[in-house]
Coordinates of C-alpha atoms in Angstrom, one line a residue:
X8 CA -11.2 -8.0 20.3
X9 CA -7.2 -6.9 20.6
X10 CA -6.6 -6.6 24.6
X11 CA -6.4 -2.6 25.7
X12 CA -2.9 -1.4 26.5
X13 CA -2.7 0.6 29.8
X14 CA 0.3 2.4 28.6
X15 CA -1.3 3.2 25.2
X16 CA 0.6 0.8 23.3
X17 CA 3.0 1.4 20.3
X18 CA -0.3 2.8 18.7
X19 CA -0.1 5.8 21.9
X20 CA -4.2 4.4 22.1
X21 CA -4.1 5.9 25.7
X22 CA -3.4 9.0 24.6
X23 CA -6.4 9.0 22.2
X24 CA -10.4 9.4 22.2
X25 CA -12.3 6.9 20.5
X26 CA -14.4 7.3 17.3
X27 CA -16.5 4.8 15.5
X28 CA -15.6 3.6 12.6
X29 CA -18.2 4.6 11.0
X30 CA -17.0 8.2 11.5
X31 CA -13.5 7.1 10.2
X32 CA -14.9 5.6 6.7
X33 CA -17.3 9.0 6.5
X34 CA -13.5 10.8 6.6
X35 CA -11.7 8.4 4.1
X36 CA -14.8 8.0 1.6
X37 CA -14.9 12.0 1.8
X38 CA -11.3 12.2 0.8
X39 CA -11.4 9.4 -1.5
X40 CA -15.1 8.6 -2.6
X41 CA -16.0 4.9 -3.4
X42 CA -18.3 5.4 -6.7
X43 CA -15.1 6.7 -8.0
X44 CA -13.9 3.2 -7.5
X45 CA -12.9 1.0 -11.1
X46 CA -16.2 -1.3 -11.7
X47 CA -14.1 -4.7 -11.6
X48 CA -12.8 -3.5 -7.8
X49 CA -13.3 -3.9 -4.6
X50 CA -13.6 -1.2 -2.3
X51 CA -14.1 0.6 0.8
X52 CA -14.7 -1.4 4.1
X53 CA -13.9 -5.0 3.7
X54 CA -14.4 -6.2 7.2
X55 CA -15.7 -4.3 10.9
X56 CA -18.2 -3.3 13.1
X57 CA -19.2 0.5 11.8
X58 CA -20.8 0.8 15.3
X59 CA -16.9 -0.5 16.9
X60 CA -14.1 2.1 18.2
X61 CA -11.3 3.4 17.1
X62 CA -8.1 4.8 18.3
X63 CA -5.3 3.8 16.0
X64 CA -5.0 2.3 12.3
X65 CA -2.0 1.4 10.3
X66 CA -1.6 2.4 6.7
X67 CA -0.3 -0.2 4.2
X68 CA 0.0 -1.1 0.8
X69 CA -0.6 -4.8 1.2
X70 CA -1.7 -6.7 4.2
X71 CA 0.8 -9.2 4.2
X72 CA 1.3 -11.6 7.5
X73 CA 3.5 -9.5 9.0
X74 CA 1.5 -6.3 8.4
X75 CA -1.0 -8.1 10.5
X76 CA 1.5 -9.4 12.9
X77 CA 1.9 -5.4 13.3
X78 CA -1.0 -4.7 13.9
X79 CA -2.1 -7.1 16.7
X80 CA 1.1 -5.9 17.9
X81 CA 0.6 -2.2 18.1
X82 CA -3.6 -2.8 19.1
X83 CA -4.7 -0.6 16.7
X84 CA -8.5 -1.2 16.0
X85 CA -8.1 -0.3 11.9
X86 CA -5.9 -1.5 9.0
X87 CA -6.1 0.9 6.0
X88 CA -4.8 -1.3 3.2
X89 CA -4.4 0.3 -0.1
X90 CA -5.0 -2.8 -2.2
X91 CA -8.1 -4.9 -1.6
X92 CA -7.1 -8.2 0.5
X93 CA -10.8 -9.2 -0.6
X94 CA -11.2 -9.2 -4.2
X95 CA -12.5 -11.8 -5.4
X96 CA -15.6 -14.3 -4.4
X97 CA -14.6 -15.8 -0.8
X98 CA -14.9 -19.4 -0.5
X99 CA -13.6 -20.2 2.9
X100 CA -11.5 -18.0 5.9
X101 CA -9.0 -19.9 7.2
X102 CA -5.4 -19.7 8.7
X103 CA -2.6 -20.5 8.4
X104 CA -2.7 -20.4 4.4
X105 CA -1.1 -18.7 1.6
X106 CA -3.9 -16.1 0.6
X107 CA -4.9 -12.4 1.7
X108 CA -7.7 -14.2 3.0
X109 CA -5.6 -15.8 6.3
X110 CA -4.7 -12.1 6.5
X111 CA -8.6 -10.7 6.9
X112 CA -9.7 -13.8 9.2
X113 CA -7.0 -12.7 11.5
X114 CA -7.9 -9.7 11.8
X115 CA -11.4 -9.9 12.0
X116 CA -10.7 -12.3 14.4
X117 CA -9.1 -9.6 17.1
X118 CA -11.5 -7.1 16.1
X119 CA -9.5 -5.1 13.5
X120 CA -11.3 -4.0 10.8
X121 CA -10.2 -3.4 7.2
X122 CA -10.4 -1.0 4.6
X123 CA -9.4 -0.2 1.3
X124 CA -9.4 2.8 -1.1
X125 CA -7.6 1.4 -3.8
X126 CA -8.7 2.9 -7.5
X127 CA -11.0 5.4 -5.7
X128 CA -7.5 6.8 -4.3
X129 CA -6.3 6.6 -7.6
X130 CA -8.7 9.0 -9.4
X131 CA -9.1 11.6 -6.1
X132 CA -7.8 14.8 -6.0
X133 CA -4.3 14.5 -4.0
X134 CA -4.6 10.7 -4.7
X135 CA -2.1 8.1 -5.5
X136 CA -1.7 9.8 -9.1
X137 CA -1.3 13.2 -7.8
X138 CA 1.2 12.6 -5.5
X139 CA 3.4 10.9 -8.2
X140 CA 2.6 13.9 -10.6
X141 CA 3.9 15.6 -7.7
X142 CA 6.9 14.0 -7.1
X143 CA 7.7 14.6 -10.9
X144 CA 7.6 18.3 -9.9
X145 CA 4.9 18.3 -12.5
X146 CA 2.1 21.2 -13.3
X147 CA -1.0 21.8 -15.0
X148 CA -1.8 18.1 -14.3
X149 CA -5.2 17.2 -16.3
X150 CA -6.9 13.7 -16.4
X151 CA -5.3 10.6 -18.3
X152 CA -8.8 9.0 -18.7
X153 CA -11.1 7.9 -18.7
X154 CA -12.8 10.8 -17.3
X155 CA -15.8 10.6 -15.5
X156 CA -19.0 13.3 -15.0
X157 CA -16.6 14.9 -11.8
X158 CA -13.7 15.8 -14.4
X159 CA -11.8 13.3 -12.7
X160 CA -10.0 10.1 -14.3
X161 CA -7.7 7.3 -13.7
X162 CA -3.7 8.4 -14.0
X163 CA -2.4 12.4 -15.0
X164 CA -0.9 14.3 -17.7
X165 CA 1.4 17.4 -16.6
X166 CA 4.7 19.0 -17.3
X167 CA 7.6 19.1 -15.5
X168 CA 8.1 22.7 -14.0
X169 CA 12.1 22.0 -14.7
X170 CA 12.8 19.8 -17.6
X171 CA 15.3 17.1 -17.1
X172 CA 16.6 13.8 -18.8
X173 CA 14.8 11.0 -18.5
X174 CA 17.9 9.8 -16.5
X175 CA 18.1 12.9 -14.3
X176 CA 13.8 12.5 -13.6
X177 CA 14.4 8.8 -12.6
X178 CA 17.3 9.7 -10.4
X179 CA 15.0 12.3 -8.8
X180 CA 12.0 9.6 -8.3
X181 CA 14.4 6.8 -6.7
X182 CA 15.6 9.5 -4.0
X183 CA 12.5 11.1 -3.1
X184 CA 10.2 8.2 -3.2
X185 CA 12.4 5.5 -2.4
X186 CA 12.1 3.2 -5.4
X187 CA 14.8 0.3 -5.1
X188 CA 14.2 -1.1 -9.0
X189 CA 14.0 1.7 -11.2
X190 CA 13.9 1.0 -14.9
X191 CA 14.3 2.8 -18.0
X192 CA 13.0 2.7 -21.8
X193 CA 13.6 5.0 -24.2
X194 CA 16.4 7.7 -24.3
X195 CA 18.6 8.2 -20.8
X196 CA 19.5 11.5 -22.8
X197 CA 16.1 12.5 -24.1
X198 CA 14.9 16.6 -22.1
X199 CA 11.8 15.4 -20.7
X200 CA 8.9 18.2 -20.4
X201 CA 5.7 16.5 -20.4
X202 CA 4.5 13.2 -17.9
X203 CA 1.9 10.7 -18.2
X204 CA 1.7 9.5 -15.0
X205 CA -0.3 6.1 -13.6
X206 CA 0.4 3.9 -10.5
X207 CA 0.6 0.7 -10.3
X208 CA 0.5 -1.2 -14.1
X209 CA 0.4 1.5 -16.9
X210 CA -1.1 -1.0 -19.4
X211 CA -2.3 0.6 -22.3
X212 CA -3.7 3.9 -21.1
X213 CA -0.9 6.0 -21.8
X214 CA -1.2 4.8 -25.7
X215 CA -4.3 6.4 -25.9
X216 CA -2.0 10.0 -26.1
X217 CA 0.1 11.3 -28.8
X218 CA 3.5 10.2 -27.5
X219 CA 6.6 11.9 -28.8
X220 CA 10.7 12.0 -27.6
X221 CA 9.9 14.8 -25.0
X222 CA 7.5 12.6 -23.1
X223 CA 7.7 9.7 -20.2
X224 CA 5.4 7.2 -18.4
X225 CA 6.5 7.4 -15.2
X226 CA 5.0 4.1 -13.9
X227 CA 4.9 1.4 -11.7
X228 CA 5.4 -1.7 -13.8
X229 CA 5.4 -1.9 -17.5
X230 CA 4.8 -5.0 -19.7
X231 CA 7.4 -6.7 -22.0
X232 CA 5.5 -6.0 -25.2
X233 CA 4.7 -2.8 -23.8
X234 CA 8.3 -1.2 -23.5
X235 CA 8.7 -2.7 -26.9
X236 CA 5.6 -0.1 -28.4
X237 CA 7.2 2.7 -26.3
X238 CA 10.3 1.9 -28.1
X239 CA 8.5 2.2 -31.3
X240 CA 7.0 5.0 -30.5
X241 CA 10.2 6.7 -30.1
X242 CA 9.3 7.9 -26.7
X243 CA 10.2 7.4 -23.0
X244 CA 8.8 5.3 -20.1
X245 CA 10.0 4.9 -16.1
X246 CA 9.3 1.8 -13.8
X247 CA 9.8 2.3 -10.3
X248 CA 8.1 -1.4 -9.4
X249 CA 4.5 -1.8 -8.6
X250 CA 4.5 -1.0 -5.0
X251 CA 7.2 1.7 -5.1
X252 CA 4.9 3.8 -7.0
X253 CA 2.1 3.6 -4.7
X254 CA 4.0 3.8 -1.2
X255 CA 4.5 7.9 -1.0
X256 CA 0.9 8.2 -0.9
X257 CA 0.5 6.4 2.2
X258 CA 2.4 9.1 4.1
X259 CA 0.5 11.8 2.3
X260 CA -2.6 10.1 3.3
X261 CA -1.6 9.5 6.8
X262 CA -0.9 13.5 7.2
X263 CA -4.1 14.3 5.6
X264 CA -6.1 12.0 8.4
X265 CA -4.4 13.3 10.9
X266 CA -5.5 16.8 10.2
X267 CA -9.6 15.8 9.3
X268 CA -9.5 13.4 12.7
X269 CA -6.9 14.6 15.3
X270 CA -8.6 12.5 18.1
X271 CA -6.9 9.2 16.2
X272 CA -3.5 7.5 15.8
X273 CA -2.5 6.9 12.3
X274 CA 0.8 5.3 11.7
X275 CA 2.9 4.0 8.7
X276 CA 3.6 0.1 8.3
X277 CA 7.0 -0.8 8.8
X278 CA 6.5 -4.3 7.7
X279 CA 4.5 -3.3 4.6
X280 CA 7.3 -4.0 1.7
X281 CA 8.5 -3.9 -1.9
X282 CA 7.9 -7.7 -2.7
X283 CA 11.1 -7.8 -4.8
X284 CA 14.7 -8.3 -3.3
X285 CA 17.8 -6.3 -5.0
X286 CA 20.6 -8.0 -5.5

């Protein structure tokens, strides 16, 4: 188990009551619910004691080594890590080594466990996809689909409360999310009034819509021969990188915890990164 700070620590642990963690997942299932979840992921908690205390966790998008550096750093008894470190068959936990795996023996090692909402967060309500809808200034946001038996579905289509060029909306995206590597396809010029909007890789989902020049995927990466079809299509798309798409959620999420359990500490990684270097 991480040692106990008498001061509190960076995570302010002295400052807090403890929960289980099994309290902590009942709050972030309830807010996110696992069945939700994509069949081919894997999520929810990944490693911990349900019966173990809590008084801090740090939110991430990927639990790098220096996320968990971070974390043994700051004590805090949770990781919330929005994509899976576990995902596929474990064969062996060891460290030092290259995988996500060194990442969870770690931490299971002092006692920190892990979870992951991943795709569930993605379909909630005030989810990954709804924050970006938000950040669009988007309205009347509806399902991209698939939609399930809830009315709820992977990615959103809205329109923008102000229309703007394509150039204008991807100016607005980089500032208040903090992309670093935005790209374009499609018109710079082109009024944009309607969004189809989906974290992470777009792949073909948007395609399933009736895509015309007043529309834009606003996205986090988009692939080669993808961009090409958009360009057929006569329509618009905007990449803001993979990770740059899913980060404003993590502060959104952190707000939203803070309110359901006010005994804990929840705090942002500031180790957690975009992956790619601008140059």
């Amino acid at each position: 188990m991480a040692k106990k700070s008498k001061k509190g620590g960076k995570g302010q642990k002295g400052k807090k009551a403890p929960m289980s963690l099994r309290e902590v997942v009942a709050a972030l299932e309830a807010m996110a619910p696992c069945q939700l979840a994509e069949s081919w992921d894997n999520v929810g908690l990944l490693a911990g004691d349900l019966d173990a205390e809590v008084r801090a966790a740090l939110l991430c998008i990927d639990l790098m080594p220096a996320v968990v550096d971070e974390a043994i750093a700051a004590e805090v008894e949770l990781v919330i890590a929005y994509h899976p470190p576990i995902f596929r068959p474990v064969t062996r936990l060891v460290t030092p080594g290259p995988d996500m795996e060194a990442g969870v023996f770690r931490c299971i090692r002092r006692g920190i466990a892990i979870y992951s909402p991943h795709t569930s967060l993605d379909v909630a309500t005030g989810g990954t996809n709804d924050v970006l809808a938000d950040l669009c200034g988007a309205t009347e946001t509806t399902p991209l689909g698939p939609v399930n038996e809830d009315g709820l579905g992977i990615g959103r289509v809205g329109r923008l409360r102000d229309p703007a060029t394509l150039r204008a909306l991807a100016k607005r995206l980089k500032r208040k999310g903090g992309a670093d590597h935005v790209s374009l396809v499609g018109n710079p010029d082109a009024t944009i009034e309607r969004v189809v909007i989906c974290v992470g890789a777009a792949g073909s989902l948007p395609f399933s819509l009736d895509l015309g020049p007043g529309d834009a995927i606003v996205t986090g990466e988009i692939r080669h021969h993808d961009a090409l079809r958009i360009q057929r299509l006569g329509t618009n798309a905007i990449a803001l990188s993979h990770w740059s798409s899913e980060r404003p959620t993590l502060a959104v999420l952190q707000q939203r915890l803070s309110g359901e359990l006010p005994a804990l500490a929840f705090s942002l990684s500031r180790a957690d990164r975009e992956p790619f270097l601008r140059v």
